[in-house]
Structure formats: structure tokens, C-alpha cells
Amino acid sequence: MEQLLLLLSWGDKGWGDELAAGAAVTISLALATLPFGLALGLLLALMHRAKSAALRGIATIYTTIFRGLPELLTLYIVYFGLQIGLQKGWEALGLPGRVDMPAFVAGMIALGLVLAAFSSEVWVGALNSISKGQREGAFALGLSKPQTFRLVILPQLFRVALPGLGNNWMVLLKETSLVSVIALPDLMFWTGRANVVTKEPFLFFGVACLIYLVFSVSSAAGLSALERRFSRGFAAGGRR
């Protein structure tokens, strides 16, 4: 037992500091990806509902591709393909040196593209739940379309979409484990490294499970609090 605790200690003899650093990278990657993926997903949802057939077609093709591709394949395409494309463009401009794609940025882009595809369906459902009469009422009050969306539609979208977006967040937390294959030192990267060195798979993978569970339970509590916050005014209005 003492030997196992020593392996989890901080310092040269243990892996505790590496696991903590990896956990920090994991949650940082998820938090950095979330606004990018949700904003792109909302844009796709608006394109799905656009009058232009071209915009609807682009949104449909995008969601079909990124919902159908394995997340790992998307990660490889972004990490290697985008890096090659940037390098070719760099060379075409006659600039010296080499362009390297940071693993963190590649992970954020790849996971964000996938999150956007799935969250767009949640946003579309939320947009469809808001009655046309609310928009007409806002226009009657003299609000422009951007003002109507920002002041009337958007606050209601979060209340309706939050449960579905919460599920997307939980999936995103798990998908961050994929970035270990491109050598980003996240939680799974250090867990695998510790297992190889110490030959203690149950210990380190068990600790990784506990850390992910802590992330999930904390997220569930935070999402529940957000749902109560966004539903408070609506519930009060309903009682009146």
C-alpha cells in the first residue's frame, strides 16, 4: 500500500504532479473548446433555418460530415492536414522556417468542429420552440432583427437548449482523452506514460477514472445550478 501511495506522490518518485498537470490540460482544453464549438453550432443552426437554400445546404453537409466522421479521424485530419496546408501556404509566400501546429490548438479545433455539428441540432430545436409571435411582437415594438435576437430570442435559447448542451459538454469532456495520441500531455497521456513505466495499470487508470468522475459530477452540479438560474424567471412568470 505504501508503495502505491508513493507512486501517486509528488516529486521525482511519484506521478502525482504529472497527473495533476494532465488533468489541468484536460479541463483547459474542454473549456477552451466549448465557446468555439457552441458559437459555431449556433451559426450552423441559423444557417439551417435561413431562407437561402445554399446556406441550408452548407449547414447540412457540414453536420453530416462531422457527425459521421470518427472524432479520432477528425483530430488526425486537423493536426496533420491543416499543418501541411499551412506549411504549403507558408512556402508559397516565400517565407523561411517551418510552421508547426500546436497540439492544444489542433485538439481545440478538431473537438470544436465536432461539438459544433452536434450542438447545432440542439440549437435548432431550441430555435423552433420559440414562437413566431415573439419575433412579431419585438418587431412591433420597433426592435431590429439583431436586437430581437439579442434581447428576446437569445436569453430564451439558453434556457431551452441548456439540457442538450449540457450533454454535449459531458461528451466533450470524455473526447478530450483522444488528444493524447498527438502527444498533448493531458490526463490520459500521463496515465499511459505512468502505466508503461510502473506496470501498474489498475492504479493509474483507476485514478484517471476517479478524476474524470470528479469532472463529471462537478459539471452535473454546475449544469443543474445553471438550469435553475435560467428557469427561475420563467417559472415565476408561469405562476403569475
mmCIF file of C-alpha atoms in Angstrom:
data_model
loop_
_atom_site.group_PDB
_atom_site.id
_atom_site.type_symbol
_atom_site.label_atom_id
_atom_site.label_comp_id
_atom_site.label_asym_id
_atom_site.label_seq_id
_atom_site.Cartn_x
_atom_site.Cartn_y
_atom_site.Cartn_z
ATOM 1 C CA MET A 1 0.000 0.000 0.000
ATOM 2 C CA GLU A 2 2.812 2.402 0.863
ATOM 3 C CA GLN A 3 4.431 1.665 -2.495
ATOM 4 C CA LEU A 4 1.214 2.558 -4.326
ATOM 5 C CA LEU A 5 0.859 5.794 -2.377
ATOM 6 C CA LEU A 6 4.466 6.600 -3.196
ATOM 7 C CA LEU A 7 3.700 6.218 -6.905
ATOM 8 C CA LEU A 8 0.945 8.822 -6.530
ATOM 9 C CA SER A 9 3.092 11.258 -4.560
ATOM 10 C CA TRP A 10 4.529 14.484 -5.891
ATOM 11 C CA GLY A 11 8.176 14.736 -6.835
ATOM 12 C CA ASP A 12 10.727 12.556 -8.595
ATOM 13 C CA LYS A 13 9.444 9.283 -7.133
ATOM 14 C CA GLY A 14 5.766 9.781 -7.834
ATOM 15 C CA TRP A 15 3.416 10.691 -10.650
ATOM 16 C CA GLY A 16 1.019 12.917 -8.726
ATOM 17 C CA ASP A 17 2.295 16.191 -10.182
ATOM 18 C CA GLU A 18 2.190 14.832 -13.747
ATOM 19 C CA LEU A 19 -1.376 13.567 -13.296
ATOM 20 C CA ALA A 20 -2.444 16.919 -11.836
ATOM 21 C CA ALA A 21 -0.831 18.776 -14.735
ATOM 22 C CA GLY A 22 -2.535 16.428 -17.188
ATOM 23 C CA ALA A 23 -5.904 16.973 -15.513
ATOM 24 C CA ALA A 24 -5.372 20.745 -15.797
ATOM 25 C CA VAL A 25 -4.655 20.382 -19.529
ATOM 26 C CA THR A 26 -7.770 18.234 -19.974
ATOM 27 C CA ILE A 27 -10.138 20.706 -18.329
ATOM 28 C CA SER A 28 -8.402 23.665 -20.015
ATOM 29 C CA LEU A 29 -8.851 22.063 -23.429
ATOM 30 C CA ALA A 30 -12.536 21.367 -22.762
ATOM 31 C CA LEU A 31 -13.166 24.918 -21.532
ATOM 32 C CA ALA A 32 -11.315 26.438 -24.500
ATOM 33 C CA THR A 33 -13.226 24.263 -26.972
ATOM 34 C CA LEU A 34 -16.688 24.913 -25.523
ATOM 35 C CA PRO A 35 -17.288 28.550 -26.616
ATOM 36 C CA PHE A 36 -15.792 27.918 -30.049
ATOM 37 C CA GLY A 37 -17.946 24.835 -30.658
ATOM 38 C CA LEU A 38 -21.154 26.341 -29.281
ATOM 39 C CA ALA A 39 -20.771 29.596 -31.225
ATOM 40 C CA LEU A 40 -20.110 27.717 -34.472
ATOM 41 C CA GLY A 41 -23.020 25.401 -33.694
ATOM 42 C CA LEU A 42 -25.359 28.374 -33.227
ATOM 43 C CA LEU A 43 -24.197 29.802 -36.548
ATOM 44 C CA LEU A 44 -24.927 26.461 -38.222
ATOM 45 C CA ALA A 45 -28.376 26.370 -36.618
ATOM 46 C CA LEU A 46 -29.155 29.822 -38.018
ATOM 47 C CA MET A 47 -27.941 28.641 -41.429
ATOM 48 C CA HIS A 48 -30.235 25.609 -41.152
ATOM 49 C CA ARG A 49 -33.178 27.993 -40.739
ATOM 50 C CA ALA A 50 -32.054 30.502 -43.374
ATOM 51 C CA LYS A 51 -34.164 31.288 -46.413
ATOM 52 C CA SER A 52 -31.180 30.672 -48.684
ATOM 53 C CA ALA A 53 -31.056 27.119 -49.974
ATOM 54 C CA ALA A 54 -27.272 27.433 -50.361
ATOM 55 C CA LEU A 55 -26.800 28.242 -46.666
ATOM 56 C CA ARG A 56 -29.088 25.393 -45.629
ATOM 57 C CA GLY A 57 -27.163 23.036 -47.891
ATOM 58 C CA ILE A 58 -23.789 24.078 -46.462
ATOM 59 C CA ALA A 59 -25.039 23.577 -42.907
ATOM 60 C CA THR A 60 -26.497 20.169 -43.758
ATOM 61 C CA ILE A 61 -23.294 18.992 -45.457
ATOM 62 C CA TYR A 62 -21.187 20.205 -42.531
ATOM 63 C CA THR A 63 -23.256 18.458 -39.861
ATOM 64 C CA THR A 64 -23.472 15.276 -41.925
ATOM 65 C CA ILE A 65 -19.693 15.123 -42.330
ATOM 66 C CA PHE A 66 -18.635 15.898 -38.787
ATOM 67 C CA ARG A 67 -21.364 13.829 -37.151
ATOM 68 C CA GLY A 68 -20.392 10.885 -39.346
ATOM 69 C CA LEU A 69 -16.595 11.006 -39.075
ATOM 70 C CA PRO A 70 -14.933 9.377 -36.068
ATOM 71 C CA GLU A 71 -13.586 12.047 -33.737
ATOM 72 C CA LEU A 72 -10.119 10.496 -33.867
ATOM 73 C CA LEU A 73 -10.055 10.784 -37.667
ATOM 74 C CA THR A 74 -11.140 14.416 -37.439
ATOM 75 C CA LEU A 75 -8.307 15.039 -34.985
ATOM 76 C CA TYR A 76 -5.739 13.486 -37.330
ATOM 77 C CA ILE A 77 -7.057 15.450 -40.313
ATOM 78 C CA VAL A 78 -6.807 18.744 -38.430
ATOM 79 C CA TYR A 79 -3.453 18.032 -36.799
ATOM 80 C CA PHE A 80 -1.657 16.675 -39.871
ATOM 81 C CA GLY A 81 -3.731 18.021 -42.765
ATOM 82 C CA LEU A 82 -4.069 21.589 -41.529
ATOM 83 C CA GLN A 83 -0.401 21.672 -40.606
ATOM 84 C CA ILE A 84 0.597 20.548 -44.101
ATOM 85 C CA GLY A 85 -1.747 23.121 -45.631
ATOM 86 C CA LEU A 86 -0.286 25.919 -43.526
ATOM 87 C CA GLN A 87 3.240 24.813 -44.398
ATOM 88 C CA LYS A 88 2.433 24.829 -48.134
ATOM 89 C CA GLY A 89 0.933 28.290 -47.843
ATOM 90 C CA TRP A 90 3.940 29.484 -45.848
ATOM 91 C CA GLU A 91 6.307 28.195 -48.519
ATOM 92 C CA ALA A 92 4.180 29.671 -51.311
ATOM 93 C CA LEU A 93 4.665 33.081 -49.720
ATOM 94 C CA GLY A 94 8.415 32.509 -49.823
ATOM 95 C CA LEU A 95 8.788 32.716 -46.075
ATOM 96 C CA PRO A 96 11.588 30.822 -44.315
ATOM 97 C CA GLY A 97 11.161 28.338 -41.494
ATOM 98 C CA ARG A 98 8.614 25.702 -40.624
ATOM 99 C CA VAL A 99 5.017 26.008 -39.447
ATOM 100 C CA ASP A 100 4.127 23.688 -36.585
ATOM 101 C CA MET A 101 0.570 23.117 -35.407
ATOM 102 C CA PRO A 102 0.424 23.191 -31.587
ATOM 103 C CA ALA A 103 -1.255 20.045 -30.302
ATOM 104 C CA PHE A 104 -3.510 22.062 -27.996
ATOM 105 C CA VAL A 105 -4.775 24.236 -30.864
ATOM 106 C CA ALA A 106 -5.297 21.197 -33.092
ATOM 107 C CA GLY A 107 -7.276 19.462 -30.355
ATOM 108 C CA MET A 108 -9.393 22.540 -29.745
ATOM 109 C CA ILE A 109 -10.184 22.969 -33.441
ATOM 110 C CA ALA A 110 -10.960 19.289 -34.057
ATOM 111 C CA LEU A 111 -13.133 18.841 -30.976
ATOM 112 C CA GLY A 112 -14.784 22.205 -31.616
ATOM 113 C CA LEU A 113 -15.753 21.212 -35.157
ATOM 114 C CA VAL A 114 -17.375 18.035 -33.868
ATOM 115 C CA LEU A 115 -19.075 19.840 -30.982
ATOM 116 C CA ALA A 116 -20.486 22.399 -33.421
ATOM 117 C CA ALA A 117 -22.065 19.665 -35.539
ATOM 118 C CA PHE A 118 -23.856 18.085 -32.584
ATOM 119 C CA SER A 119 -24.738 21.287 -30.748
ATOM 120 C CA SER A 120 -26.293 22.753 -33.903
ATOM 121 C CA GLU A 121 -29.109 20.210 -33.632
ATOM 122 C CA VAL A 122 -29.749 21.337 -30.061
ATOM 123 C CA TRP A 123 -29.774 24.975 -31.119
ATOM 124 C CA VAL A 124 -32.186 24.230 -33.993
ATOM 125 C CA GLY A 125 -34.607 22.540 -31.604
ATOM 126 C CA ALA A 126 -34.391 25.490 -29.221
ATOM 127 C CA LEU A 127 -34.976 27.983 -32.029
ATOM 128 C CA ASN A 128 -38.007 26.021 -33.220
ATOM 129 C CA SER A 129 -39.506 26.109 -29.728
ATOM 130 C CA ILE A 130 -39.722 29.921 -29.695
ATOM 131 C CA SER A 131 -42.990 31.082 -31.194
ATOM 132 C CA LYS A 132 -43.112 33.340 -34.207
ATOM 133 C CA GLY A 133 -45.347 35.698 -32.267
ATOM 134 C CA GLN A 134 -42.482 36.770 -30.039
ATOM 135 C CA ARG A 135 -40.496 37.933 -33.027
ATOM 136 C CA GLU A 136 -43.520 39.739 -34.441
ATOM 137 C CA GLY A 137 -44.097 41.428 -31.092
ATOM 138 C CA ALA A 138 -40.475 42.574 -30.960
ATOM 139 C CA PHE A 139 -40.713 43.994 -34.481
ATOM 140 C CA ALA A 140 -43.928 45.795 -33.498
ATOM 141 C CA LEU A 141 -42.024 47.459 -30.658
ATOM 142 C CA GLY A 142 -39.507 48.777 -33.161
ATOM 143 C CA LEU A 143 -36.671 46.336 -32.499
ATOM 144 C CA SER A 144 -34.437 45.398 -35.400
ATOM 145 C CA LYS A 145 -33.655 41.771 -36.237
ATOM 146 C CA PRO A 146 -30.276 41.829 -34.431
ATOM 147 C CA GLN A 147 -31.882 43.489 -31.393
ATOM 148 C CA THR A 148 -34.715 40.952 -31.413
ATOM 149 C CA PHE A 149 -32.285 38.072 -31.492
ATOM 150 C CA ARG A 150 -30.036 39.505 -28.769
ATOM 151 C CA LEU A 151 -32.735 40.768 -26.387
ATOM 152 C CA VAL A 152 -35.656 38.402 -26.979
ATOM 153 C CA ILE A 153 -34.518 35.173 -28.618
ATOM 154 C CA LEU A 154 -31.046 34.528 -27.200
ATOM 155 C CA PRO A 155 -31.976 34.612 -23.473
ATOM 156 C CA GLN A 156 -34.695 32.034 -24.108
ATOM 157 C CA LEU A 157 -32.418 29.875 -26.244
ATOM 158 C CA PHE A 158 -30.088 29.140 -23.346
ATOM 159 C CA ARG A 159 -32.954 28.070 -21.102
ATOM 160 C CA VAL A 160 -34.370 25.669 -23.691
ATOM 161 C CA ALA A 161 -31.052 24.409 -25.062
ATOM 162 C CA LEU A 162 -29.166 24.041 -21.783
ATOM 163 C CA PRO A 163 -30.057 20.364 -21.075
ATOM 164 C CA GLY A 164 -28.942 19.300 -24.543
ATOM 165 C CA LEU A 165 -25.841 21.485 -24.458
ATOM 166 C CA GLY A 166 -25.034 20.015 -21.053
ATOM 167 C CA ASN A 167 -24.982 16.561 -22.614
ATOM 168 C CA ASN A 168 -22.675 17.884 -25.331
ATOM 169 C CA TRP A 169 -20.332 19.216 -22.645
ATOM 170 C CA MET A 170 -20.194 15.864 -20.875
ATOM 171 C CA VAL A 171 -19.346 14.140 -24.164
ATOM 172 C CA LEU A 172 -16.686 16.774 -24.864
ATOM 173 C CA LEU A 173 -15.033 16.082 -21.516
ATOM 174 C CA LYS A 174 -14.624 12.422 -22.456
ATOM 175 C CA GLU A 175 -13.482 13.153 -26.006
ATOM 176 C CA THR A 176 -10.563 15.245 -24.745
ATOM 177 C CA SER A 177 -8.841 11.939 -23.961
ATOM 178 C CA LEU A 178 -8.250 11.499 -27.699
ATOM 179 C CA VAL A 179 -5.668 14.278 -27.835
ATOM 180 C CA SER A 180 -3.130 12.069 -26.094
ATOM 181 C CA VAL A 181 -2.488 10.420 -29.496
ATOM 182 C CA ILE A 182 -0.988 13.686 -30.807
ATOM 183 C CA ALA A 183 1.297 13.934 -27.762
ATOM 184 C CA LEU A 184 -0.640 16.613 -25.917
ATOM 185 C CA PRO A 185 0.233 15.956 -22.245
ATOM 186 C CA ASP A 186 -3.313 15.616 -20.956
ATOM 187 C CA LEU A 187 -4.563 13.276 -18.254
ATOM 188 C CA MET A 188 -4.628 10.170 -20.461
ATOM 189 C CA PHE A 189 -1.163 10.940 -21.844
ATOM 190 C CA TRP A 190 0.409 10.918 -18.377
ATOM 191 C CA THR A 191 -1.725 7.980 -17.258
ATOM 192 C CA GLY A 192 -0.427 5.905 -20.136
ATOM 193 C CA ARG A 193 3.145 7.023 -19.539
ATOM 194 C CA ALA A 194 2.921 6.155 -15.831
ATOM 195 C CA ASN A 195 1.467 2.739 -16.653
ATOM 196 C CA VAL A 196 4.289 1.947 -19.080
ATOM 197 C CA VAL A 197 6.986 2.927 -16.575
ATOM 198 C CA THR A 198 5.499 1.404 -13.410
ATOM 199 C CA LYS A 199 3.472 -1.526 -14.824
ATOM 200 C CA GLU A 200 0.575 -0.546 -12.515
ATOM 201 C CA PRO A 201 -2.383 -0.217 -14.901
ATOM 202 C CA PHE A 202 -5.148 -0.657 -12.332
ATOM 203 C CA LEU A 203 -3.719 2.040 -10.098
ATOM 204 C CA PHE A 204 -3.231 4.741 -12.677
ATOM 205 C CA PHE A 205 -6.237 4.043 -14.870
ATOM 206 C CA GLY A 206 -8.321 3.811 -11.722
ATOM 207 C CA VAL A 207 -7.081 7.240 -10.633
ATOM 208 C CA ALA A 208 -7.855 8.603 -14.106
ATOM 209 C CA CYS A 209 -11.397 7.222 -13.800
ATOM 210 C CA LEU A 210 -11.833 8.989 -10.475
ATOM 211 C CA ILE A 211 -10.587 12.288 -11.902
ATOM 212 C CA TYR A 212 -12.968 12.074 -14.853
ATOM 213 C CA LEU A 213 -15.800 11.224 -12.458
ATOM 214 C CA VAL A 214 -14.955 14.301 -10.380
ATOM 215 C CA PHE A 215 -15.114 16.401 -13.549
ATOM 216 C CA SER A 216 -18.460 14.844 -14.499
ATOM 217 C CA VAL A 217 -20.074 15.197 -11.071
ATOM 218 C CA SER A 218 -18.886 18.792 -10.746
ATOM 219 C CA SER A 219 -20.189 19.554 -14.229
ATOM 220 C CA ALA A 220 -23.558 17.981 -13.464
ATOM 221 C CA ALA A 221 -23.870 20.107 -10.325
ATOM 222 C CA GLY A 222 -22.908 23.245 -12.233
ATOM 223 C CA LEU A 223 -25.345 22.499 -15.045
ATOM 224 C CA SER A 224 -28.166 21.897 -12.575
ATOM 225 C CA ALA A 225 -27.447 25.277 -10.976
ATOM 226 C CA LEU A 226 -27.471 26.950 -14.398
ATOM 227 C CA GLU A 227 -30.770 25.312 -15.315
ATOM 228 C CA ARG A 228 -32.349 26.599 -12.097
ATOM 229 C CA ARG A 229 -30.921 30.048 -12.761
ATOM 230 C CA PHE A 230 -32.242 30.280 -16.316
ATOM 231 C CA SER A 231 -35.624 28.773 -15.400
ATOM 232 C CA ARG A 232 -36.204 30.990 -12.367
ATOM 233 C CA GLY A 233 -37.801 33.909 -14.174
ATOM 234 C CA PHE A 234 -39.742 31.595 -16.467
ATOM 235 C CA ALA A 235 -41.174 29.625 -13.543
ATOM 236 C CA ALA A 236 -42.125 32.803 -11.740
ATOM 237 C CA GLY A 237 -43.809 34.091 -14.857
ATOM 238 C CA GLY A 238 -45.709 30.832 -15.202
ATOM 239 C CA ARG A 239 -47.089 31.102 -11.657
ATOM 240 C CA ARG A 240 -48.379 34.533 -12.377
#
